[in-house]
PDB file of C-alpha atoms in Angstrom:
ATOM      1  CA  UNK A   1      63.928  -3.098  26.471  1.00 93.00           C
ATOM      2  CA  UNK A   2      60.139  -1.797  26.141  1.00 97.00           C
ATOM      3  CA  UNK A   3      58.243   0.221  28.153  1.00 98.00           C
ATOM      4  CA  UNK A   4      55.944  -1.852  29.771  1.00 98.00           C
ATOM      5  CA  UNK A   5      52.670  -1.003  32.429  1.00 98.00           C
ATOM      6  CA  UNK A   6      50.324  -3.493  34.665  1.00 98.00           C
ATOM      7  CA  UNK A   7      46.779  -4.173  34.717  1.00 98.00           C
ATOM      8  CA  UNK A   8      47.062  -4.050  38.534  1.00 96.00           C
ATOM      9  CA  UNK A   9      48.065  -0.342  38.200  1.00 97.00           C
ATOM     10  CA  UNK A  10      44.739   0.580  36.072  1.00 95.00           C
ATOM     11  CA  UNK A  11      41.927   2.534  37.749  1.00 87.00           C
ATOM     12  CA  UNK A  12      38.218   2.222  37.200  1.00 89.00           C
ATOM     13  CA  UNK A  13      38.291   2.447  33.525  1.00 95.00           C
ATOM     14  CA  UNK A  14      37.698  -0.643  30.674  1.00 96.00           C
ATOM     15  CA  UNK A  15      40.855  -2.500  30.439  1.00 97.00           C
ATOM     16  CA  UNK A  16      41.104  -2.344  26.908  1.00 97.00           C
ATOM     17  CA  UNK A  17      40.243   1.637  26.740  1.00 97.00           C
ATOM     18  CA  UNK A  18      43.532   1.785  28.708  1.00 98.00           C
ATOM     19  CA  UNK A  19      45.591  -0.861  26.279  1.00 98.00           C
ATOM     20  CA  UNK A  20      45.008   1.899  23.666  1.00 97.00           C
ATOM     21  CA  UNK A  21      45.603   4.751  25.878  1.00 98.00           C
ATOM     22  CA  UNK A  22      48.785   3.024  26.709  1.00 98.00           C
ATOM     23  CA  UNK A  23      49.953   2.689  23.190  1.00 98.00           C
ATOM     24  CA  UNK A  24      49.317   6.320  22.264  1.00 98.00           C
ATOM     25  CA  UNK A  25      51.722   6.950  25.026  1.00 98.00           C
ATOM     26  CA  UNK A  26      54.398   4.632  23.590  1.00 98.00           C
ATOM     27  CA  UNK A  27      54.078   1.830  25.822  1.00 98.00           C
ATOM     28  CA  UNK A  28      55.152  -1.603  24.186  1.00 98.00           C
ATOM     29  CA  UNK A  29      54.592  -4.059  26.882  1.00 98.00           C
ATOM     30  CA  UNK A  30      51.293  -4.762  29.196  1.00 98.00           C
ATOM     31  CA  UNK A  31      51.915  -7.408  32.354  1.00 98.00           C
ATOM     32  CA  UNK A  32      48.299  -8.481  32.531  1.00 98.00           C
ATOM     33  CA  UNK A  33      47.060  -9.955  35.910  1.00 98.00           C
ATOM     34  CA  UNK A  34      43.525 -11.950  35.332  1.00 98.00           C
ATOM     35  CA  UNK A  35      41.664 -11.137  38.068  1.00 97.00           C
ATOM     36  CA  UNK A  36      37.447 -11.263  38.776  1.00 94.00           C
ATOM     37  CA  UNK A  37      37.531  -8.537  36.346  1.00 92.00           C
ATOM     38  CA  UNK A  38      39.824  -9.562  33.361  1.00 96.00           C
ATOM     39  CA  UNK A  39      40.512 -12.900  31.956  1.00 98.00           C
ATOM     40  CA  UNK A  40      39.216 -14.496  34.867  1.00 98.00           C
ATOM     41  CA  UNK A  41      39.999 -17.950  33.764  1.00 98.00           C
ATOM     42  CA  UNK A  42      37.025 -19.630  35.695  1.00 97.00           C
ATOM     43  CA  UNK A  43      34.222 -17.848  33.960  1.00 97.00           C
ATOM     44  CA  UNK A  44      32.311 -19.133  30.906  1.00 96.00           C
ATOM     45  CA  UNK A  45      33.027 -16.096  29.003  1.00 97.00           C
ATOM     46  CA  UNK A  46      36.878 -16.802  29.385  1.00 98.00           C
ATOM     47  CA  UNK A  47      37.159 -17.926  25.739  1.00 98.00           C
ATOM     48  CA  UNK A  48      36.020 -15.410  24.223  1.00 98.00           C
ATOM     49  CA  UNK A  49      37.330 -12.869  26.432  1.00 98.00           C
ATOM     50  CA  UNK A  50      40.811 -14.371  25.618  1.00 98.00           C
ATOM     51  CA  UNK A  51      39.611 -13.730  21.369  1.00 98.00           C
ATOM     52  CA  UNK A  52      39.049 -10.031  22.151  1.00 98.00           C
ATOM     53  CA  UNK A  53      42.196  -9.319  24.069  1.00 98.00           C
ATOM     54  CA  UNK A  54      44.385 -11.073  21.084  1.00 98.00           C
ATOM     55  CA  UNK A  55      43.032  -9.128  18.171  1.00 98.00           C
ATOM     56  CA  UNK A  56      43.644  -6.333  20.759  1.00 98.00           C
ATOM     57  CA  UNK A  57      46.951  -7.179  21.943  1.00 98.00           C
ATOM     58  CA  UNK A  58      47.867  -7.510  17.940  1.00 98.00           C
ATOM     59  CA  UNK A  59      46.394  -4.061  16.475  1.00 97.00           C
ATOM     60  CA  UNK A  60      48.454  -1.917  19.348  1.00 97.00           C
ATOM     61  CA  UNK A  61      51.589  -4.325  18.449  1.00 97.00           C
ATOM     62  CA  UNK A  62      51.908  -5.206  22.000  1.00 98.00           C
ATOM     63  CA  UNK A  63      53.680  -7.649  23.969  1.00 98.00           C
ATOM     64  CA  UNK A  64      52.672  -8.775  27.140  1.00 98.00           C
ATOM     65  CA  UNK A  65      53.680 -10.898  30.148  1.00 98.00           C
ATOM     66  CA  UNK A  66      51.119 -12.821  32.417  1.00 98.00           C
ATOM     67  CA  UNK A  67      51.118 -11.981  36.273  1.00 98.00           C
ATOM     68  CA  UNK A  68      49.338 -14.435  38.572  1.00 98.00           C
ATOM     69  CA  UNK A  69      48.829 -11.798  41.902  1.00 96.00           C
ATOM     70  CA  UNK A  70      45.577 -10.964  41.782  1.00 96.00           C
ATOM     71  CA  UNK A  71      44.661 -10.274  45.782  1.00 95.00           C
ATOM     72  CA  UNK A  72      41.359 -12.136  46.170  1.00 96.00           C
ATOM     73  CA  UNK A  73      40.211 -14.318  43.335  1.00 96.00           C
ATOM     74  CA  UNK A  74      41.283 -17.318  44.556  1.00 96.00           C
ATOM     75  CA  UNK A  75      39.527 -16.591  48.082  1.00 95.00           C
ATOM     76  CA  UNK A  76      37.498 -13.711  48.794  1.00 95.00           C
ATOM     77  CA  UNK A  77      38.890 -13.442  53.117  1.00 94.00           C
ATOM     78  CA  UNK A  78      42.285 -13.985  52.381  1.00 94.00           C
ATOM     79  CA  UNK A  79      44.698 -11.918  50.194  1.00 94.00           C
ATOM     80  CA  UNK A  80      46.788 -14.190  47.755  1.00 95.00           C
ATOM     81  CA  UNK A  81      45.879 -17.239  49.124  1.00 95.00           C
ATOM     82  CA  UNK A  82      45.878 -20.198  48.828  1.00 98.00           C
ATOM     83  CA  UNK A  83      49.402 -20.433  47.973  1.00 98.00           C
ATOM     84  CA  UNK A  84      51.904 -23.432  47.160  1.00 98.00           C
ATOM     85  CA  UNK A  85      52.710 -23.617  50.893  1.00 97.00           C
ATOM     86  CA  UNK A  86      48.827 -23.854  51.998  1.00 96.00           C
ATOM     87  CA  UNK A  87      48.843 -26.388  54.370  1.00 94.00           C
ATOM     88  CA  UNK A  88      45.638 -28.396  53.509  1.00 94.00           C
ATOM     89  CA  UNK A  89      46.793 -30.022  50.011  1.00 95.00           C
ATOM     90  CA  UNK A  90      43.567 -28.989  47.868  1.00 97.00           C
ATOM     91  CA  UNK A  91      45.061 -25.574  48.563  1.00 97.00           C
ATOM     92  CA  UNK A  92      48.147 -25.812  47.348  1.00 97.00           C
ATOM     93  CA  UNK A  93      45.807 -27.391  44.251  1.00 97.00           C
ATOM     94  CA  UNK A  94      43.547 -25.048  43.635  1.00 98.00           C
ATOM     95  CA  UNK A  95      46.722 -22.387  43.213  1.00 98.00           C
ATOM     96  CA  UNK A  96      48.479 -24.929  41.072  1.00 98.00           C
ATOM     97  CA  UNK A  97      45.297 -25.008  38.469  1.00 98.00           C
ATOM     98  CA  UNK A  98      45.169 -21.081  38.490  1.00 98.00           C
ATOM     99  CA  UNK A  99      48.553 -21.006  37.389  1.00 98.00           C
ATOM    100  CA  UNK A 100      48.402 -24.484  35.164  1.00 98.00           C
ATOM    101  CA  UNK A 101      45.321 -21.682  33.312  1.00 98.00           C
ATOM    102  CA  UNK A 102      47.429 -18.845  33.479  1.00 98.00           C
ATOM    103  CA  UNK A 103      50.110 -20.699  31.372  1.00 98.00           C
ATOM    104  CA  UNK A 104      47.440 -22.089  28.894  1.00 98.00           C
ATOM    105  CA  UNK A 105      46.111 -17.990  28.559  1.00 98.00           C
ATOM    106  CA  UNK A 106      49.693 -16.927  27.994  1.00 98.00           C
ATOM    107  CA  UNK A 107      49.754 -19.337  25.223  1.00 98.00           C
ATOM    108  CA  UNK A 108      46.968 -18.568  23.707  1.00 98.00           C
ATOM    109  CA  UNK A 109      48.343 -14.983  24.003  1.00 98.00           C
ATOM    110  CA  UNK A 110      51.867 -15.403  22.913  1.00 98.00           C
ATOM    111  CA  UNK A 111      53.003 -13.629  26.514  1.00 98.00           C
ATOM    112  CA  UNK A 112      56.812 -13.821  27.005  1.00 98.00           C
ATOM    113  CA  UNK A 113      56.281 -15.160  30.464  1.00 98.00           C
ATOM    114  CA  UNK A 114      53.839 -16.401  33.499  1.00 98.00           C
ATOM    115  CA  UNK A 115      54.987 -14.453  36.751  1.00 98.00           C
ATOM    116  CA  UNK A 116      54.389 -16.449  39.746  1.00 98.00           C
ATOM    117  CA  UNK A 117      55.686 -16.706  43.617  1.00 98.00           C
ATOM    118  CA  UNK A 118      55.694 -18.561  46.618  1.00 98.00           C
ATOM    119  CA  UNK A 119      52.949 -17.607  49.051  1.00 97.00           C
ATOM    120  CA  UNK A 120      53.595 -16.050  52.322  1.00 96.00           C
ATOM    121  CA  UNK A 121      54.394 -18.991  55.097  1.00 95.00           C
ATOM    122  CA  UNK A 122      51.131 -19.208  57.549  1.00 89.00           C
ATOM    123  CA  UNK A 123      52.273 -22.651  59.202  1.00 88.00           C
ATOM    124  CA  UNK A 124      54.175 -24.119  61.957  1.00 86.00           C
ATOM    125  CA  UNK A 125      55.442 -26.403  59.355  1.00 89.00           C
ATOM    126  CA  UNK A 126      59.387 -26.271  59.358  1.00 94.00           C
ATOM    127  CA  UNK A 127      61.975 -25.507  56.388  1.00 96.00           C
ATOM    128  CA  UNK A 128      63.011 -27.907  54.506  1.00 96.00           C
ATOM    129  CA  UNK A 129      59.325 -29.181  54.457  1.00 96.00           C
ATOM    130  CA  UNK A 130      58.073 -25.956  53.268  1.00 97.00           C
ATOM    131  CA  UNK A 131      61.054 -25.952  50.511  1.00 98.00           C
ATOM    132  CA  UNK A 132      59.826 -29.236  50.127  1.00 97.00           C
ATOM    133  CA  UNK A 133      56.354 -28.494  48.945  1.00 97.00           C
ATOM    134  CA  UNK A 134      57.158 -25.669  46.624  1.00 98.00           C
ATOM    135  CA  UNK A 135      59.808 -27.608  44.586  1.00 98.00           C
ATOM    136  CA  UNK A 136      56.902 -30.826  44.489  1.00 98.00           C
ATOM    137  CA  UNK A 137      54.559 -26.927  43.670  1.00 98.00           C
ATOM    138  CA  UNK A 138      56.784 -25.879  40.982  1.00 98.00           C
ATOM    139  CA  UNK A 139      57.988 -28.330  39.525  1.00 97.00           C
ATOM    140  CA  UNK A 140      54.340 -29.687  38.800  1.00 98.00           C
ATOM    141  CA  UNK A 141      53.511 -26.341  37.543  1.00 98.00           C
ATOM    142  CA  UNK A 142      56.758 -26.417  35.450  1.00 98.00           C
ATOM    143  CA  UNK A 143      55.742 -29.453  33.895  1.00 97.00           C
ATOM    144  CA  UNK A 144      52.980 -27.907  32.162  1.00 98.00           C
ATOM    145  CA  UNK A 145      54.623 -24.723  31.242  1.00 98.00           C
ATOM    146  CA  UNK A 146      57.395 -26.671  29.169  1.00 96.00           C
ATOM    147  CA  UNK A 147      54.716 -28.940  27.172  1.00 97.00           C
ATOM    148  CA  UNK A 148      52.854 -25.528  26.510  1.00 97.00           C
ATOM    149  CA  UNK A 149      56.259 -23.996  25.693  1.00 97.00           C
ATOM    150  CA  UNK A 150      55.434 -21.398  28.269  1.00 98.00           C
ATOM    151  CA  UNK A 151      58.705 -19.745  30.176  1.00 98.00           C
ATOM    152  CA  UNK A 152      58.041 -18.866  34.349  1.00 98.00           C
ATOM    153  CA  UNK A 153      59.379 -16.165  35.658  1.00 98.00           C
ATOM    154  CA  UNK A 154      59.669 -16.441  39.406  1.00 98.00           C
ATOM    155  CA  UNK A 155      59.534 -13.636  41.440  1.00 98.00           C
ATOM    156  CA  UNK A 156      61.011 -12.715  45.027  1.00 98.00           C
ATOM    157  CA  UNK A 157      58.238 -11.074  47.486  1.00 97.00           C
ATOM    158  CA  UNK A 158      58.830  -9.080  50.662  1.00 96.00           C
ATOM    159  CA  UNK A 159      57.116 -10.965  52.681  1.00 96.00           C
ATOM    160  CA  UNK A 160      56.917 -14.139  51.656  1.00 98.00           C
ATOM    161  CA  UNK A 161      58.523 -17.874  51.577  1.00 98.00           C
ATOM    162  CA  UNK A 162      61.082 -16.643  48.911  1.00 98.00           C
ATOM    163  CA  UNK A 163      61.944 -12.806  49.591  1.00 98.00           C
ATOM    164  CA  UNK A 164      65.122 -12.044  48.328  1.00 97.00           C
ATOM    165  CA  UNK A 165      66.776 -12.727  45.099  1.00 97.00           C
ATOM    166  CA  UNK A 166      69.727 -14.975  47.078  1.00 95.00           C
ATOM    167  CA  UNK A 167      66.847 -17.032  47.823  1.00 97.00           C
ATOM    168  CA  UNK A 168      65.162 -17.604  44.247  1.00 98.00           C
ATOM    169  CA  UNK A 169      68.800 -18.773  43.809  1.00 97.00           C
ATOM    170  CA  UNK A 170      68.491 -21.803  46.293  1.00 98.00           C
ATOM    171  CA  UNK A 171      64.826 -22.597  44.763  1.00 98.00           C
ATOM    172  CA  UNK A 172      66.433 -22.995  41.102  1.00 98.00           C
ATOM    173  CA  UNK A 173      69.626 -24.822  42.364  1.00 97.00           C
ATOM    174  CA  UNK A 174      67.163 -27.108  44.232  1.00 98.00           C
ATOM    175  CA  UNK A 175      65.177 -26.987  40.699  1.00 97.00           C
ATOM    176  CA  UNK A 176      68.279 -28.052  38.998  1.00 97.00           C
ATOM    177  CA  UNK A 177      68.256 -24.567  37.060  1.00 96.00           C
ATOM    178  CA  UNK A 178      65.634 -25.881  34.628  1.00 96.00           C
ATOM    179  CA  UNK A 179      66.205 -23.765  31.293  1.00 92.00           C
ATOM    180  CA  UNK A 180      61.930 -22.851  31.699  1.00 95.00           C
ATOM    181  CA  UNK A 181      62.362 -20.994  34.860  1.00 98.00           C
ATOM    182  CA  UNK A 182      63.615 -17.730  34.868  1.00 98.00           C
ATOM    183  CA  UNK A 183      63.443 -14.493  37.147  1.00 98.00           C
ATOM    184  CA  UNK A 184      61.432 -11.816  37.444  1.00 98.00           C
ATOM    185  CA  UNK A 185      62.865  -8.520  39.077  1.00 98.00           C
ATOM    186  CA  UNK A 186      60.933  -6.328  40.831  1.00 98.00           C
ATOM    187  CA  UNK A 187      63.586  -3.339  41.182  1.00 98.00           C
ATOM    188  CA  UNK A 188      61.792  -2.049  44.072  1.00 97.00           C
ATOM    189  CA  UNK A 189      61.880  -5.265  46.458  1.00 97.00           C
ATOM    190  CA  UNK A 190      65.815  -4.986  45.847  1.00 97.00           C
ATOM    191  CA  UNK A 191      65.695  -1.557  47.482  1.00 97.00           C
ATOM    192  CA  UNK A 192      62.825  -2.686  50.379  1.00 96.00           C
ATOM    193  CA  UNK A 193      64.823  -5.387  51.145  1.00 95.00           C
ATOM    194  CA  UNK A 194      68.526  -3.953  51.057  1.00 95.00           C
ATOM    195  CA  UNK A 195      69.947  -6.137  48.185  1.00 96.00           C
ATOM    196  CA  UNK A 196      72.677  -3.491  47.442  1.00 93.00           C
ATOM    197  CA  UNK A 197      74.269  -2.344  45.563  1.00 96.00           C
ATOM    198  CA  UNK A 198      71.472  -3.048  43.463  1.00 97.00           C
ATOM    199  CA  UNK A 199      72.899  -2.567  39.857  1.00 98.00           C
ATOM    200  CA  UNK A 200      75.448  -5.696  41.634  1.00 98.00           C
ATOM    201  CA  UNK A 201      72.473  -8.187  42.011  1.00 98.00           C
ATOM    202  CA  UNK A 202      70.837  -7.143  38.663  1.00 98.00           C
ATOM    203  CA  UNK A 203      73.950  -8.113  37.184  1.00 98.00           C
ATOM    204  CA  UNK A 204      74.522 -11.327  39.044  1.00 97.00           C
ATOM    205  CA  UNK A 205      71.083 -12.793  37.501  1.00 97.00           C
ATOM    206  CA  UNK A 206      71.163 -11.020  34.391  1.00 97.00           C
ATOM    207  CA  UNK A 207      70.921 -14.084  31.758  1.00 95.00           C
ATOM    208  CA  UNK A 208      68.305 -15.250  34.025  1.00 97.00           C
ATOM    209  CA  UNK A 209      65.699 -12.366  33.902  1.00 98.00           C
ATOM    210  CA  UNK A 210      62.455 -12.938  32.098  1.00 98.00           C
ATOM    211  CA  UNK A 211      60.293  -9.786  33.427  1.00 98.00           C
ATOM    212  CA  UNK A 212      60.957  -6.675  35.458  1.00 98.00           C
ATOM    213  CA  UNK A 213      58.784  -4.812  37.176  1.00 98.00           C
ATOM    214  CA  UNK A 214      59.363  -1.112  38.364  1.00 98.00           C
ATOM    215  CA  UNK A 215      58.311   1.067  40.822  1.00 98.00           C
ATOM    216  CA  UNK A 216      60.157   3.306  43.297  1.00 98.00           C
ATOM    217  CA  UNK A 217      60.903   2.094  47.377  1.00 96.00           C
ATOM    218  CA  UNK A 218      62.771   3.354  50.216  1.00 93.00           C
ATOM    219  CA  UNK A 219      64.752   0.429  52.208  1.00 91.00           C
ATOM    220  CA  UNK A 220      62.525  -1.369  54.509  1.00 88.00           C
ATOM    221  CA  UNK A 221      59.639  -0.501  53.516  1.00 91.00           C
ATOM    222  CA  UNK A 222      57.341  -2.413  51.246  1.00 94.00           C
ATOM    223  CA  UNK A 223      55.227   0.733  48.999  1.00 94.00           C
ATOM    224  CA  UNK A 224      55.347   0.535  45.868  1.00 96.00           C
ATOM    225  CA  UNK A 225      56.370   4.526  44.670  1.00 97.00           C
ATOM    226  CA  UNK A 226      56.073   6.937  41.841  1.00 98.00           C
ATOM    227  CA  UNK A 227      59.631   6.471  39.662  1.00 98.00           C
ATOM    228  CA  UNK A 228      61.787   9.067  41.113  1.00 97.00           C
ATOM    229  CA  UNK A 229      59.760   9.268  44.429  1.00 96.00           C
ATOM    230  CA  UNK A 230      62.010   7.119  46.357  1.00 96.00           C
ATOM    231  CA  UNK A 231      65.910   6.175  47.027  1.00 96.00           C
ATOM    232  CA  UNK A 232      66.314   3.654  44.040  1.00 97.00           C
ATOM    233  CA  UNK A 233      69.542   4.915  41.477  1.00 97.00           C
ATOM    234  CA  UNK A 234      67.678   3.872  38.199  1.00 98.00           C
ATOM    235  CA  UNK A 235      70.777   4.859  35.948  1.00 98.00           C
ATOM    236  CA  UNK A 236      73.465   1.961  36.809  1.00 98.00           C
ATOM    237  CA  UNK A 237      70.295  -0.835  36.682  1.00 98.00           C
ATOM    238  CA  UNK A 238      68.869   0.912  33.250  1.00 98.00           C
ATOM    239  CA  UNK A 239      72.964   0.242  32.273  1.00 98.00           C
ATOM    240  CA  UNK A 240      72.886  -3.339  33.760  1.00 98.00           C
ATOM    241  CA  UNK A 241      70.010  -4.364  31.392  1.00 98.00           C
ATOM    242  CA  UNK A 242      71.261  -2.850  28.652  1.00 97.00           C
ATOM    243  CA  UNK A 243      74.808  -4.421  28.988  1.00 97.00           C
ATOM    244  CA  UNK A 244      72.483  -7.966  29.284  1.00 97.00           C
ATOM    245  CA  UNK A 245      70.955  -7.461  26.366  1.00 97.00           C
ATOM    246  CA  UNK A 246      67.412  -7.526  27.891  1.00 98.00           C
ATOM    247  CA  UNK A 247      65.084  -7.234  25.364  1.00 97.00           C
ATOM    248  CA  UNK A 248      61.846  -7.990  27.779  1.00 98.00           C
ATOM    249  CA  UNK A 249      59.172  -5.509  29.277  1.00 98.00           C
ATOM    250  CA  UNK A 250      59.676  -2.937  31.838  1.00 98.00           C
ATOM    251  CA  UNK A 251      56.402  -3.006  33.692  1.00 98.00           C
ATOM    252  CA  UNK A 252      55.363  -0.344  35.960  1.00 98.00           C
ATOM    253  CA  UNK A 253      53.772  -1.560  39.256  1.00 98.00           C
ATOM    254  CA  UNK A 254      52.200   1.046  40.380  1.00 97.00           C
ATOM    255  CA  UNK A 255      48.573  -0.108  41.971  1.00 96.00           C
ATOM    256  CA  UNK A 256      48.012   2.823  44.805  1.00 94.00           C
ATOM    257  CA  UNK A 257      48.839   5.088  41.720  1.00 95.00           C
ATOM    258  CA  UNK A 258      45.668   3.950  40.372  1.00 96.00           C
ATOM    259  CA  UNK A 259      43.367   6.280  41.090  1.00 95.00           C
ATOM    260  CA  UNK A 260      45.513   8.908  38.488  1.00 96.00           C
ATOM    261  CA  UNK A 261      46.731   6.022  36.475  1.00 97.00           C
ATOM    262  CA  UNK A 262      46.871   8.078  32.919  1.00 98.00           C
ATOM    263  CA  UNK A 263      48.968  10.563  34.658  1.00 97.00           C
ATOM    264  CA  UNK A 264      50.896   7.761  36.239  1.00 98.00           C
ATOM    265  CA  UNK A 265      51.298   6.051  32.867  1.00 98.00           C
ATOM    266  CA  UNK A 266      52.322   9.491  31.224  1.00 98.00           C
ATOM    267  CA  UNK A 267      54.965  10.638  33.545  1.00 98.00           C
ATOM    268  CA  UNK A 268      56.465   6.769  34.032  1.00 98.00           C
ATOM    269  CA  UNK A 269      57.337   6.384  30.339  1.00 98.00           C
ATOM    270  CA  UNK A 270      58.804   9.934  30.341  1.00 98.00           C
ATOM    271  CA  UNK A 271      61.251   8.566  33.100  1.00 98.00           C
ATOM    272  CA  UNK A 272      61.833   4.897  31.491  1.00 98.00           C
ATOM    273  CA  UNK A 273      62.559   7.026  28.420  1.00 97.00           C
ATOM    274  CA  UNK A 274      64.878   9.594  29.388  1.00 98.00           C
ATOM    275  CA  UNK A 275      66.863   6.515  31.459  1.00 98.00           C
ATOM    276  CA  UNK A 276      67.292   4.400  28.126  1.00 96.00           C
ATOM    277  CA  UNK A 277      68.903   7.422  27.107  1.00 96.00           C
ATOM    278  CA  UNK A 278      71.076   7.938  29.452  1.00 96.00           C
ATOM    279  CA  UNK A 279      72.713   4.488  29.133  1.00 96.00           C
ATOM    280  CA  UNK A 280      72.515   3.926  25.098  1.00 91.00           C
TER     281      UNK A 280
END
């Protein structure tokens, strides 16, 4: 396991300032989201951006995952839309190229995943057509991951189409549990959305997690905490990984932390780091 941090969880400071910042702290992992501000994937400077952040990515020795949540840089009204459930078609499109160029960046960047989800459902459309058009969403965007040798992680969202772990579970059985499509686990949406015992579920999808993310929650409520600011029992999950074998990043999600992000940073590996040692 490495310690791991997000670009969404930055502040107003240069994006690769903090990449070395992060190092000197220990950090071994960065879960980059492109966004209007960073590997935005539809500017001209893209290429060259993506040059930069590999010699950068290889001097700190850093691994890195690709996250595809950026809030408004798909449309500028609506946060994370337009999703694979959009109802007008070139919707559902125009998500399905972002992520077909977020698997072609993590590529070019040697990331050990693309994160993705399903969009929030803002239809009247009914279930089995909204499963419907994310397994036709998916599967396209699968597709391309597997001839760019790319692995997804998907990831359950309070909120959204796919919420729960117990649900990713229908969308890979309806899949047919391709071997490109893992899980991402954000520990806190166990807790906001009573999975429990959590340490139970982590274990139940173990061989199938590709990413974590972590940050701190109390049940039923979607805010993203400080580690050790909320109800979550880190201990028994840091011993669930372990017992996998999970050799991928721990990322820190911490985006209203932002604004003290290098104190954020600091204290979060401190706590990652004193958990690995409880359980090794």
């Amino acid at each position: 396991m490495k310690a791991g941090y997000s670009t969404n969880s930055f502040g107003d400071v240069d994006p690769l300032d903090a990449l070395s910042l992060l190092c000197e702290q220990g950090y071994a992992s960065l879960a980059i989201t492109p966004d209007r501000n960073m590997l935005n994937p539809f500017e001209k400077t893209f290429a060259s951006e993506v040059r930069v952040w590999q010699h950068a990515l290889a001097k700190a020795q850093m691994r890195c995952v690709v996250e595809t949540g950026a809030r408004h840089l798909l449309d500028s009204k609506r946060k994370h839309h337009p999703t694979l459930l959009s109802d007008a078609q070139d919707d559902c499109n125009r998500r399905i190229e972002f992520l077909r160029r977020a698997i072609e960046l993590a590529g070019e960047l040697n990331a050990d995943c693309v994160s993705l989800w399903s969009g929030a459902v803002c239809s009247d459309a009914d279930e089995e057509m909204l499963w419907q058009k994310l397994t036709d969403g998916v599967g396209e965007v699968l597709d391309h991951a597997s001839r760019c040798g790319v692995v997804l992680g998907f990831e359950p969202e309070p909120g959204m189409f796919i919420d729960t772990v117990a649900r990713a579970e229908e969308l890979f059985e309806r899949l047919g549990r391709p071997k490109s499509l893992g899980l991402t686990v954000d520990i806190g949406h166990l807790e906001c959305l009573g999975e429990r015992p959590l340490a139970a579920t982590v274990r139940d999808v173990a061989d199938r997690i590709v990413n974590v993310h972590l940050d701190d929650m109390i049940v039923c409520r979607h805010e993203h905490l400080p580690l050790g600011k909320g109800d979550i029992d880190y201990v028994p999950i840091f011993r669930e990984l372990l017992a996998a074998r999970y050799q991928g990043g721990l990322h820190v999600e911490l985006p209203r932390q932002s604004h003290r992000w290098y104190e954020t940073a600091k204290e979060s590996y401190e706590f990652i780091h004193r958990m690995i040692g409880l359980v090794s």
